[in-house]
Coordinates of C-alpha atoms in Angstrom, one line a residue:
X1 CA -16.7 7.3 13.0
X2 CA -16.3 5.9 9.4
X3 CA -14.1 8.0 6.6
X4 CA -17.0 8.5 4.8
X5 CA -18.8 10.4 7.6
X6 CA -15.4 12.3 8.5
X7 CA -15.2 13.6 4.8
X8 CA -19.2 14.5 4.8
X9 CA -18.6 16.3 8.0
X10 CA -14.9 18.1 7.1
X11 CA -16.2 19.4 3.6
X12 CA -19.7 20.0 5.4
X13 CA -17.6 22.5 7.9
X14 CA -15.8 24.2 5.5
X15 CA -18.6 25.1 3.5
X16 CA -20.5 26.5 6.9
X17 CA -17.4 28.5 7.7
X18 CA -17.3 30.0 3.8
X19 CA -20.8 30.6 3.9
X20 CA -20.9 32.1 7.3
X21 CA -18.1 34.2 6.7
X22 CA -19.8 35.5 3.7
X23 CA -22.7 36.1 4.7
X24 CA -21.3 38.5 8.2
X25 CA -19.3 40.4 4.9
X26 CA -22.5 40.8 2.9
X27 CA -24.3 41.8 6.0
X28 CA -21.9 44.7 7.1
X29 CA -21.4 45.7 3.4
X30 CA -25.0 46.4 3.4
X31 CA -25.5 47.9 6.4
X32 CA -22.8 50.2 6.2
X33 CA -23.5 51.5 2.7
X34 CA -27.4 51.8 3.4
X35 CA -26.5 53.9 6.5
X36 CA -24.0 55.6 4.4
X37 CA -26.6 56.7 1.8
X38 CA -28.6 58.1 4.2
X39 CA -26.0 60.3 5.9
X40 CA -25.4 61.3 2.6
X41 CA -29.1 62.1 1.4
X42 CA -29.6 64.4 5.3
X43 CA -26.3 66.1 4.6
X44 CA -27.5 66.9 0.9
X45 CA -30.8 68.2 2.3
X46 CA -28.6 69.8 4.9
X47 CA -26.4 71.6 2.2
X48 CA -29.7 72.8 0.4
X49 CA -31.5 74.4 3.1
X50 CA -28.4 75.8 3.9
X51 CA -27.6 77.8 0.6
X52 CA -31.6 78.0 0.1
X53 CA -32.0 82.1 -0.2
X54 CA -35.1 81.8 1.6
X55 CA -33.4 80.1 4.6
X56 CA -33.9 82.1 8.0
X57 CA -32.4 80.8 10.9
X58 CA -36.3 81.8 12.8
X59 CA -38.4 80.6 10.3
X60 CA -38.2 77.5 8.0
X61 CA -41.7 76.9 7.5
X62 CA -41.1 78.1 3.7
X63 CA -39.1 75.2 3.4
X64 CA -40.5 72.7 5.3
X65 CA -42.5 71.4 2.5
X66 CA -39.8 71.0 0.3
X67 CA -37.8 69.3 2.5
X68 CA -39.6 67.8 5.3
X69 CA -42.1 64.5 5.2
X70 CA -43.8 61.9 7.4
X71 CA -39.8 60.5 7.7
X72 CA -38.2 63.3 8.0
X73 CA -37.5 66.1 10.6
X74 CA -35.8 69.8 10.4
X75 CA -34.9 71.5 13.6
X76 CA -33.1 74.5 14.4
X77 CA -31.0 75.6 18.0
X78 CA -29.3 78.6 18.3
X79 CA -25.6 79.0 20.3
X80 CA -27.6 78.4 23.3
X81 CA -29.1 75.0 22.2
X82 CA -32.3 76.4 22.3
X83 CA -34.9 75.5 19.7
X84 CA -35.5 78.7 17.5
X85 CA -37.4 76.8 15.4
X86 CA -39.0 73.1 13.7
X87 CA -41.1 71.6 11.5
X88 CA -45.0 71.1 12.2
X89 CA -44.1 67.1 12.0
X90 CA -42.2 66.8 15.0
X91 CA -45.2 67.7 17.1
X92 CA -44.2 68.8 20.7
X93 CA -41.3 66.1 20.2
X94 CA -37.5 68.3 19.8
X95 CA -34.5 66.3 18.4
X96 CA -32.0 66.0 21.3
X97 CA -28.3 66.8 20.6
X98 CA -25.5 64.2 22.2
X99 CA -23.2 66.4 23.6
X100 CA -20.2 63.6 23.9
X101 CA -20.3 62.7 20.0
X102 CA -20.5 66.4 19.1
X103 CA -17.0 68.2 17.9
X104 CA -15.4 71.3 19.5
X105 CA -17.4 74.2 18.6
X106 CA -14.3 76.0 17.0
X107 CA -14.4 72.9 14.5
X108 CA -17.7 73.8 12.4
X109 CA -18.2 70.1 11.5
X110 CA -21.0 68.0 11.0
X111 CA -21.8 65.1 12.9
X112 CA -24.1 62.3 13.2
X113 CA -26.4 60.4 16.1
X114 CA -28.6 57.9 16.2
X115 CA -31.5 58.2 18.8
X116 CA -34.5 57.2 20.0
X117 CA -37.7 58.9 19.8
X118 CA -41.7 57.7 20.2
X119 CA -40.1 53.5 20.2
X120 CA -37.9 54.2 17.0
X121 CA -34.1 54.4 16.1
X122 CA -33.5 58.2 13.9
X123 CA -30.4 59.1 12.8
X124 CA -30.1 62.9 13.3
X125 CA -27.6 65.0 10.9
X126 CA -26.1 68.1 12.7
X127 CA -24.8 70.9 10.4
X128 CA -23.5 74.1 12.5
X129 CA -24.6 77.0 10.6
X130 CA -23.9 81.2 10.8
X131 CA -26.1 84.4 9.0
X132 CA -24.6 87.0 7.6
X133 CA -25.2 88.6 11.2
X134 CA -22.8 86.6 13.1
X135 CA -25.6 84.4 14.4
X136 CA -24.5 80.9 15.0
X137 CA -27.1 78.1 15.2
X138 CA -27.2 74.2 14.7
X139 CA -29.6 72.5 12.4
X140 CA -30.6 69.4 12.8
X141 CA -32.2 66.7 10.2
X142 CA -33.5 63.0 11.3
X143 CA -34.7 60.7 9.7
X144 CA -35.9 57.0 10.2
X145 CA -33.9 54.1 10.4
X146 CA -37.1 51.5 11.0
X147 CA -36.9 50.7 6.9
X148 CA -33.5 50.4 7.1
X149 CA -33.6 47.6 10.3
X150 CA -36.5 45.9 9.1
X151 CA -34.6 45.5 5.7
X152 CA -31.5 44.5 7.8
X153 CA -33.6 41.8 9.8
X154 CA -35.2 40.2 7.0
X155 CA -31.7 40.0 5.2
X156 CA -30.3 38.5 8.3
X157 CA -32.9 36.0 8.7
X158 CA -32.8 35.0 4.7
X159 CA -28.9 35.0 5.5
X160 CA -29.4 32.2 8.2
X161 CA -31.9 30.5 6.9
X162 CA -30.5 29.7 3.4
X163 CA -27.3 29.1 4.9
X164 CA -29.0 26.1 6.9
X165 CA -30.6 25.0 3.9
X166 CA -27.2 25.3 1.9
X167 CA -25.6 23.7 5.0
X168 CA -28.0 20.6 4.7
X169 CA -28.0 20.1 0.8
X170 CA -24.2 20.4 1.3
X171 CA -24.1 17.6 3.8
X172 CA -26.6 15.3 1.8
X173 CA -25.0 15.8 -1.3
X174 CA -20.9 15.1 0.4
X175 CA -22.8 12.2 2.1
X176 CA -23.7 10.9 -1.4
X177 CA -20.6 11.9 -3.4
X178 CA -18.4 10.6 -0.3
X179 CA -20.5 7.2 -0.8
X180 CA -19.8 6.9 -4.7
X181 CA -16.1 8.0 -4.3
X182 CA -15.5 5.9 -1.7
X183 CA -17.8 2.7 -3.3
X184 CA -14.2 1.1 -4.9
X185 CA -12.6 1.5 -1.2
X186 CA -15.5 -0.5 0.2
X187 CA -15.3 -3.2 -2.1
X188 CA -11.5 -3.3 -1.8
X189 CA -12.8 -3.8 2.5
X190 CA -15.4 -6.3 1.5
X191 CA -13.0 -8.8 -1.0
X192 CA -10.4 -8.1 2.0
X193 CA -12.5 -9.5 4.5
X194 CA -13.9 -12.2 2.0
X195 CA -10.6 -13.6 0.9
X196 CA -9.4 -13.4 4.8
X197 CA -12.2 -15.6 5.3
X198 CA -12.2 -17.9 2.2
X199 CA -8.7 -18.1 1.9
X200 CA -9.4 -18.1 -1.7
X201 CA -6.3 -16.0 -3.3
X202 CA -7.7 -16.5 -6.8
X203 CA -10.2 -13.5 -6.3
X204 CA -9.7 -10.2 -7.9
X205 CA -11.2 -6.3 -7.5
X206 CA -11.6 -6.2 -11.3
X207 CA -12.0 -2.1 -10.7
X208 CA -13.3 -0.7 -14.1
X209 CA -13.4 3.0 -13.1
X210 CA -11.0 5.5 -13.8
X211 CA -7.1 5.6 -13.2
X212 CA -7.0 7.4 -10.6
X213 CA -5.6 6.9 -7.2
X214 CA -8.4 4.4 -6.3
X215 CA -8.3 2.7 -9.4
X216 CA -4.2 2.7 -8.9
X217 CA -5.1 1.2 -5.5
X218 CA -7.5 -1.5 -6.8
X219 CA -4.5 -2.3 -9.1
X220 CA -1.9 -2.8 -6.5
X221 CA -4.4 -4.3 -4.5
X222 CA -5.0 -6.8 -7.4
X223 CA -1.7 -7.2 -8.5
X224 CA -0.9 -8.0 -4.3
X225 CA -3.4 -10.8 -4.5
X226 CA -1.5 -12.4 -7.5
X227 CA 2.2 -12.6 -5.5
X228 CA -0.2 -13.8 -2.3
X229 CA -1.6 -16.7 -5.0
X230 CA 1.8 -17.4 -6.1
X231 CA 3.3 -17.9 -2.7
X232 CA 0.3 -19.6 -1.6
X233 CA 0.6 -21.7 -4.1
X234 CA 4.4 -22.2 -4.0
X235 CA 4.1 -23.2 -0.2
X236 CA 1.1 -25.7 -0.2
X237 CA 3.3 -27.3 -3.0
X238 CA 6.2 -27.1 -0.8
X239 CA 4.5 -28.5 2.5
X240 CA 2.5 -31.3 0.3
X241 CA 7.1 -32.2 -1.0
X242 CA 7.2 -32.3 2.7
X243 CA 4.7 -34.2 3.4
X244 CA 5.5 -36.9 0.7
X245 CA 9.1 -36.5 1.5
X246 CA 8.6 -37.2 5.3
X247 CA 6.0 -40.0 4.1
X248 CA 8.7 -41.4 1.7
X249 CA 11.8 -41.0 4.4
X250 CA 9.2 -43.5 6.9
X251 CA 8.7 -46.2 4.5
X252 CA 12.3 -45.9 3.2
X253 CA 13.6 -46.0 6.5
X254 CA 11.1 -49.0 7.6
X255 CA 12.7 -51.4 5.3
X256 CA 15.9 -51.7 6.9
X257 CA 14.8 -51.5 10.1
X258 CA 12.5 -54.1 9.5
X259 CA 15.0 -56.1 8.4
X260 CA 17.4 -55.7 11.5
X261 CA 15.1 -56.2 13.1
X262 CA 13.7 -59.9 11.5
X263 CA 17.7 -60.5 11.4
X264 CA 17.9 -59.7 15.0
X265 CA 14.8 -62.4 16.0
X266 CA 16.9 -65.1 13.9
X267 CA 20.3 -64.4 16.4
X268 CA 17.7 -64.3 19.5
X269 CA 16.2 -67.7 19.0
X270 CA 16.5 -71.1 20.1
X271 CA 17.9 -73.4 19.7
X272 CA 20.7 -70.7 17.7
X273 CA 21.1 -71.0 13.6
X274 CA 24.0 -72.7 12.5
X275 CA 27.1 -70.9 12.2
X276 CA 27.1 -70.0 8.1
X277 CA 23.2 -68.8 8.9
X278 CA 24.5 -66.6 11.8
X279 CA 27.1 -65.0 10.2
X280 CA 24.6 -64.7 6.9
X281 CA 22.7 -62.8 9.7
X282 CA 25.6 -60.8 10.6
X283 CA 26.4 -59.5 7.1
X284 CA 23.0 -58.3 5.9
X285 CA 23.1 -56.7 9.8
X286 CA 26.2 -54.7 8.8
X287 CA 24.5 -54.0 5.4
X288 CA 21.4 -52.7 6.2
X289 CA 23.5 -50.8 8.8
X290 CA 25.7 -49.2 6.0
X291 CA 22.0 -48.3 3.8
X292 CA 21.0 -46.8 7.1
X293 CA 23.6 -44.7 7.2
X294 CA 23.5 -44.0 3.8
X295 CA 20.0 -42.4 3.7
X296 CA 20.8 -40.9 7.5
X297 CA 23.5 -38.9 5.7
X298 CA 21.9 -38.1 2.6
X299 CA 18.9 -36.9 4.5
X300 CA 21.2 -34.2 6.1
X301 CA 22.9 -32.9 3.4
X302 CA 18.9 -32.5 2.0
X303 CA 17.6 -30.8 4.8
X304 CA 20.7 -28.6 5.4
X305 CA 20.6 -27.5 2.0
X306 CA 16.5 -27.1 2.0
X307 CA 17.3 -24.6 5.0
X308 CA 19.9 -22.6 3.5
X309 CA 21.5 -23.7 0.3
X310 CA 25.3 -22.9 0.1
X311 CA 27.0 -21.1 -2.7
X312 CA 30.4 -22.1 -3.6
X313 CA 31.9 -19.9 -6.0
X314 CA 35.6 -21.2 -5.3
X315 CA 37.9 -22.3 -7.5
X316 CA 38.5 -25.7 -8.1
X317 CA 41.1 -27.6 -10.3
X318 CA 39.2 -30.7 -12.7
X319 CA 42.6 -32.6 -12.6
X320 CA 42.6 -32.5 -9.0
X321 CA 38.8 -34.0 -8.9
X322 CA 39.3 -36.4 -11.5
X323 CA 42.3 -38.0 -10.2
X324 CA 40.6 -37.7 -6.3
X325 CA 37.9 -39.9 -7.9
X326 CA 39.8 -42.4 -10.3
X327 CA 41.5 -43.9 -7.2
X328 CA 38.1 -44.0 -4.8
X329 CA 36.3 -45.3 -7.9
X330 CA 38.8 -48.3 -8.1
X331 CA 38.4 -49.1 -4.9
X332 CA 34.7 -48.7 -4.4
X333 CA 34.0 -51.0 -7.5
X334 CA 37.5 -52.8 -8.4
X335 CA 35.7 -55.2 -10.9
X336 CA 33.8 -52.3 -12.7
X337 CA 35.8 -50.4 -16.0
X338 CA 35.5 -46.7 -15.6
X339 CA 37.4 -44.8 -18.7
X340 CA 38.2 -41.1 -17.6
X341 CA 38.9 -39.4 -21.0
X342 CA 39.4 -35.7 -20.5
X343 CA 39.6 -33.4 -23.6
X344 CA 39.6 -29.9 -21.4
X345 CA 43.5 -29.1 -20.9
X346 CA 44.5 -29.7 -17.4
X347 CA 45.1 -26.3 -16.5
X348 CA 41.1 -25.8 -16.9
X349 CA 39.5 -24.6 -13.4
X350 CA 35.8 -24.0 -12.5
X351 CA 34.2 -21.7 -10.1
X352 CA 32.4 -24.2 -6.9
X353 CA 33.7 -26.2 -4.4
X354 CA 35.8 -29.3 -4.6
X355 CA 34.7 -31.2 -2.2
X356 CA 30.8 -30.9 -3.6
X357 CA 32.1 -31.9 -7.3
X358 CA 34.0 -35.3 -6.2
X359 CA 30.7 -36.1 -4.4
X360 CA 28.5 -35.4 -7.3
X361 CA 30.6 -37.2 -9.9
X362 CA 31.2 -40.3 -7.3
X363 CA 27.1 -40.3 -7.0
X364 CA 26.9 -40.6 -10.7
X365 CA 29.2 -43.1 -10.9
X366 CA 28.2 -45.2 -8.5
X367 CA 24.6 -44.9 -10.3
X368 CA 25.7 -45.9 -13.3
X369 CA 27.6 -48.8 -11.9
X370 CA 24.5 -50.0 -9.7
X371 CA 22.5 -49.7 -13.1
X372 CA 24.5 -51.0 -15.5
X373 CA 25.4 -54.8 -15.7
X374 CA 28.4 -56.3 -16.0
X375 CA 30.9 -55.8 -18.1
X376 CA 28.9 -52.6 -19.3
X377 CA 32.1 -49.9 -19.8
X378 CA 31.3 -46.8 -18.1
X379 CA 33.5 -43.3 -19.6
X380 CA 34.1 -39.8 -17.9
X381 CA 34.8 -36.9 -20.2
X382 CA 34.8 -33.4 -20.1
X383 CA 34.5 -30.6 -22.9
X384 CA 34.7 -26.7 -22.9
X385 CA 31.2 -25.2 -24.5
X386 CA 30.1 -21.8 -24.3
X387 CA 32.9 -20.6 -21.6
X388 CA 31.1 -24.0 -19.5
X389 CA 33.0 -26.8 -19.0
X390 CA 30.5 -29.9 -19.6
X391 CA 31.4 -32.9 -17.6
X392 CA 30.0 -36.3 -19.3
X393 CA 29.4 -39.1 -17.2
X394 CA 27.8 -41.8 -19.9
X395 CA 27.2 -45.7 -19.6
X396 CA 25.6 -48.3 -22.2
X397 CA 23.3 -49.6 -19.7
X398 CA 19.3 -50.5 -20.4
X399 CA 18.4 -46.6 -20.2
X400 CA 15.8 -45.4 -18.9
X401 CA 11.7 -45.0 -19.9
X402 CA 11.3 -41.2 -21.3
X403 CA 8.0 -41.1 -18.8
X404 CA 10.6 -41.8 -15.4
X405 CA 12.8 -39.2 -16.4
X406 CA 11.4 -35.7 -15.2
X407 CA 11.0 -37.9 -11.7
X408 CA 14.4 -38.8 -11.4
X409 CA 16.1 -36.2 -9.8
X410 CA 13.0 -36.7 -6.8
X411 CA 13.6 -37.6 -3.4
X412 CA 13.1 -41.2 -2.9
X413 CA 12.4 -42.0 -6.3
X414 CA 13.6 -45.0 -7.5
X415 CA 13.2 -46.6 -11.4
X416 CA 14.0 -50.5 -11.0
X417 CA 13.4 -51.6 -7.8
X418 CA 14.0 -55.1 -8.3
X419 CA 18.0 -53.8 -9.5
X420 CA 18.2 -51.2 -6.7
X421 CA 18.3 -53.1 -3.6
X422 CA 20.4 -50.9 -1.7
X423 CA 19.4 -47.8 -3.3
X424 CA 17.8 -45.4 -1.3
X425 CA 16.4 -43.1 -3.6
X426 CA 18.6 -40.0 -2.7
X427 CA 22.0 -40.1 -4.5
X428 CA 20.9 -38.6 -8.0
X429 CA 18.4 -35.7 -5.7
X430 CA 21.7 -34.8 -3.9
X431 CA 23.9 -34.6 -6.5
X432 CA 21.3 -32.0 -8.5
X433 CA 21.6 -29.9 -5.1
X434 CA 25.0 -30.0 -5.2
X435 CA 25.5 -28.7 -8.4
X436 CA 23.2 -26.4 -8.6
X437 CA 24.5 -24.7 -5.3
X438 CA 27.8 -24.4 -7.4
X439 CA 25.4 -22.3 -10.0
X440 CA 26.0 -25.1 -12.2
X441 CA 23.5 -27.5 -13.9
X442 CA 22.9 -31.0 -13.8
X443 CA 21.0 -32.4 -17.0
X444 CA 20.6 -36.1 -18.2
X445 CA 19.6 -37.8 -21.4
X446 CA 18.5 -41.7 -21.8
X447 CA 17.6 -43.9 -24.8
X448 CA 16.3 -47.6 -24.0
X449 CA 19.0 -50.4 -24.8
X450 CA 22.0 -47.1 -25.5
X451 CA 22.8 -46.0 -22.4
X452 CA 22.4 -43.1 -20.2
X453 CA 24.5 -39.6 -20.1
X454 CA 24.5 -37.0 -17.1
X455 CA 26.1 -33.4 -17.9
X456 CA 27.2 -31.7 -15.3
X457 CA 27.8 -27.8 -16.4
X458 CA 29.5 -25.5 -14.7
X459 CA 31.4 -22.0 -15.3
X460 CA 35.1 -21.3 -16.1
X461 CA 37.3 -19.5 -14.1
X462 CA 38.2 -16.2 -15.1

């Protein structure tokens, strides 16, 4: 059963319970007061023919045509119950007296019955009454109640019948009312079931009605289907990095196999290579081997941090860094001049993790020595701006095109290929990660023929 039936029916119900409960109210409101009025108009005429100084208790002719009529019936019975005397109307017909609804006869009280007589409900008023003599008698008025049903019928049946007709307008008009205030809640179905189909996040309700609670609906529900576009958007981008990043880790990773594998056929053959060819072989074997590993490694520092990216908040001495790195720098590139200049005092210490911040500065260096020819002077400095401490890693190599560098913190992107042989593409995307899982950032700067800078910012220890 759909809502909008359920309301139709609900509101339909409560009107048909009102509307019958008013109408058995009105009913018995009526009926009582009719039949009240006419007990009252008998006991009237009862009261008058009483205190009439022509009344006899054996002859009421003189007053029959005063008070009887073609409704209307006056009987006398004396102590005995005998009739003593009527009026002409009632024929040969007598007005019978219920003995069970009558009063003790001590009491002197009227009362009432309702009786048939000749196929008709009369209600008969019964007045005891005394003479001067002693005599007690009863007198008895009736009078019709046929008027008095029929106008009770046809009230009932106009009661029933314009409480159906009420009934039905009632449930055609909730029908339509529940249609129009339901016609936002539909739509709100219908773009539901449209954008499940479609996929198409881009739609909107667009509800111009009031600001109501359906209007305040159509707004969440429009303001849900902007997040859903944005994180439907955010993760085709992300699986499309994935993607090109999976794409990108094949080829990378062909090269050097390739190439093991070539150098591999050259050991196998026959008759063998000479001995300076064979160990030729040998070393770019144990090179490629080393790139290998390289990218192997790199890879899982990516993908551990794509899963769930650390946050190192620790604190970390500079001095300790940079003198960690000055020695590994001289060995890893003994030819190379690297000129650590540090203006931040040496009791300066960062909030990250050490370990992360000797890897990110030995990335950049190494880039800048891989990119910068020789005897190109490469410097390390560090400042204090802004309660950051901004570490400076600058060289006065070639630089590098202003279109390459939003790409070159990208996985697997590489600017000079012909001077990166055993680059893999990986080292400057790593680094960024690192930092910014420190909550630092990592920012660079290149002009063509002056030279390249990274900044490396991070915060201060309390």
């Amino acid at each position: 059963m759909s809502i909008r039936l359920r309301l139709t029916l609900l509101c339909t119900a409560i009107l048909a319970m009102m509307l019958i409960a008013f109408s058995i109210a009105s009913y018995t409101t009526v009926a009582r007061d009719g039949f009240k009025r006419l007990v009252d108009t008998l006991e009237s005429k009862a009261e008058r023919i009483v205190t009439d100084p022509q009344f006899r208790l054996n002859d009421i002719e003189a007053l029959a045509h005063q008070f009887a009529g073609p409704e209307i019936y006056v009987q006398v019975r004396n102590a005995s119950g005998t009739i003593i005397d009527r009026t002409p109307n009632l024929g040969i017909n007598a007005l019978p007296v219920n003995v069970s609804t009558a009063p003790s006869s001590d009491s002197g009280s009227a009362w009432v019955d309702i009786v048939f007589m000749n196929d008709e409900r009369r209600l008969v008023y019964n007045q005891p009454i005394a003479n001067q003599e002693g005599d007690y008698a009863l007198l008895q008025i009736s009078n019709s109640l046929t008027d008095r049903d029929r106008s009770l019928s046809n009230l009932a049946r106009v009661l029933v019948v314009g409480n159906l007709l009420t009934i039905l307008a009632a449930f055609g008009a909730g029908w339509w009312l529940a249609g129009v205030g339901l016609r936002p809640i539909f739509r709100l179905a219908q773009a539901m079931l449209t954008i499940g189909h479609t996929r198409d996040f881009a739609q909107r309700i667009n509800y111009t009605g009031a600001d109501d609670e359906i209007g305040q609906l159509a707004a969440t529900f429009d303001q849900m289907l902007a997040e859903l576009e944005d994180v439907h958007r955010q993760t085709e981008e992300t699986l499309q990095t994935q993607r090109r990043f999976v794409a990108d880790a094949s080829h990378e990773l062909r090269t050097p196999l390739t190439t093991v594998r070539g150098n591999l056929d050259l050991l196998r053959r026959e008759p063998p290579i000479s001995d300076p060819d064979r160990m030729a072989v040998l070393a770019d074997l144990v090179d490629e081997s080393d790139r290998l590993i390289r990218m192997v490694n790199h890879l899982l520092v990516l993908a551990r941090a794509d899963v769930q990216p650390p946050e190192w908040q620790e604190p970390v001495s500079l001095k300790s860094v940079f003198d960690h790195v000055q020695r590994q720098v001289k060995q890893l590139a003994p030819n190379r001049t690297i000129c650590f200049e540090p203006v931040v005092p040496e009791s300066v210490v960062v909030r990250g993790n050490e370990d992360a911040l000797k890897q990110v500065l030995l990335i950049l260096l190494d880039n800048a020595v891989k990119h910068t020819p020789y005897p190109t002077q490469i410097s390390v400095d560090s400042v204090i701006v802004d309660a950051k401490v901004q570490i400076c890693v600058r060289d006065a190599g070639p630089g590098i095109p202003a279109e390459e560098l939003p790409k070159i913190f990208d996985r697997f992107y590489v600017v000079d290929t012909a001077r990166t042989q055993n680059s893999t593409g990986l080292g400057l995307a790593i680094a960024k990660t690192l930092v910014e899982s420190q909550k630092g950032s990592l920012l660079v700067s290149s002009s063509a023929d002056r030279g390249t800078t990274f900044k490396v910012k991070l915060s201060c220890q309390n």
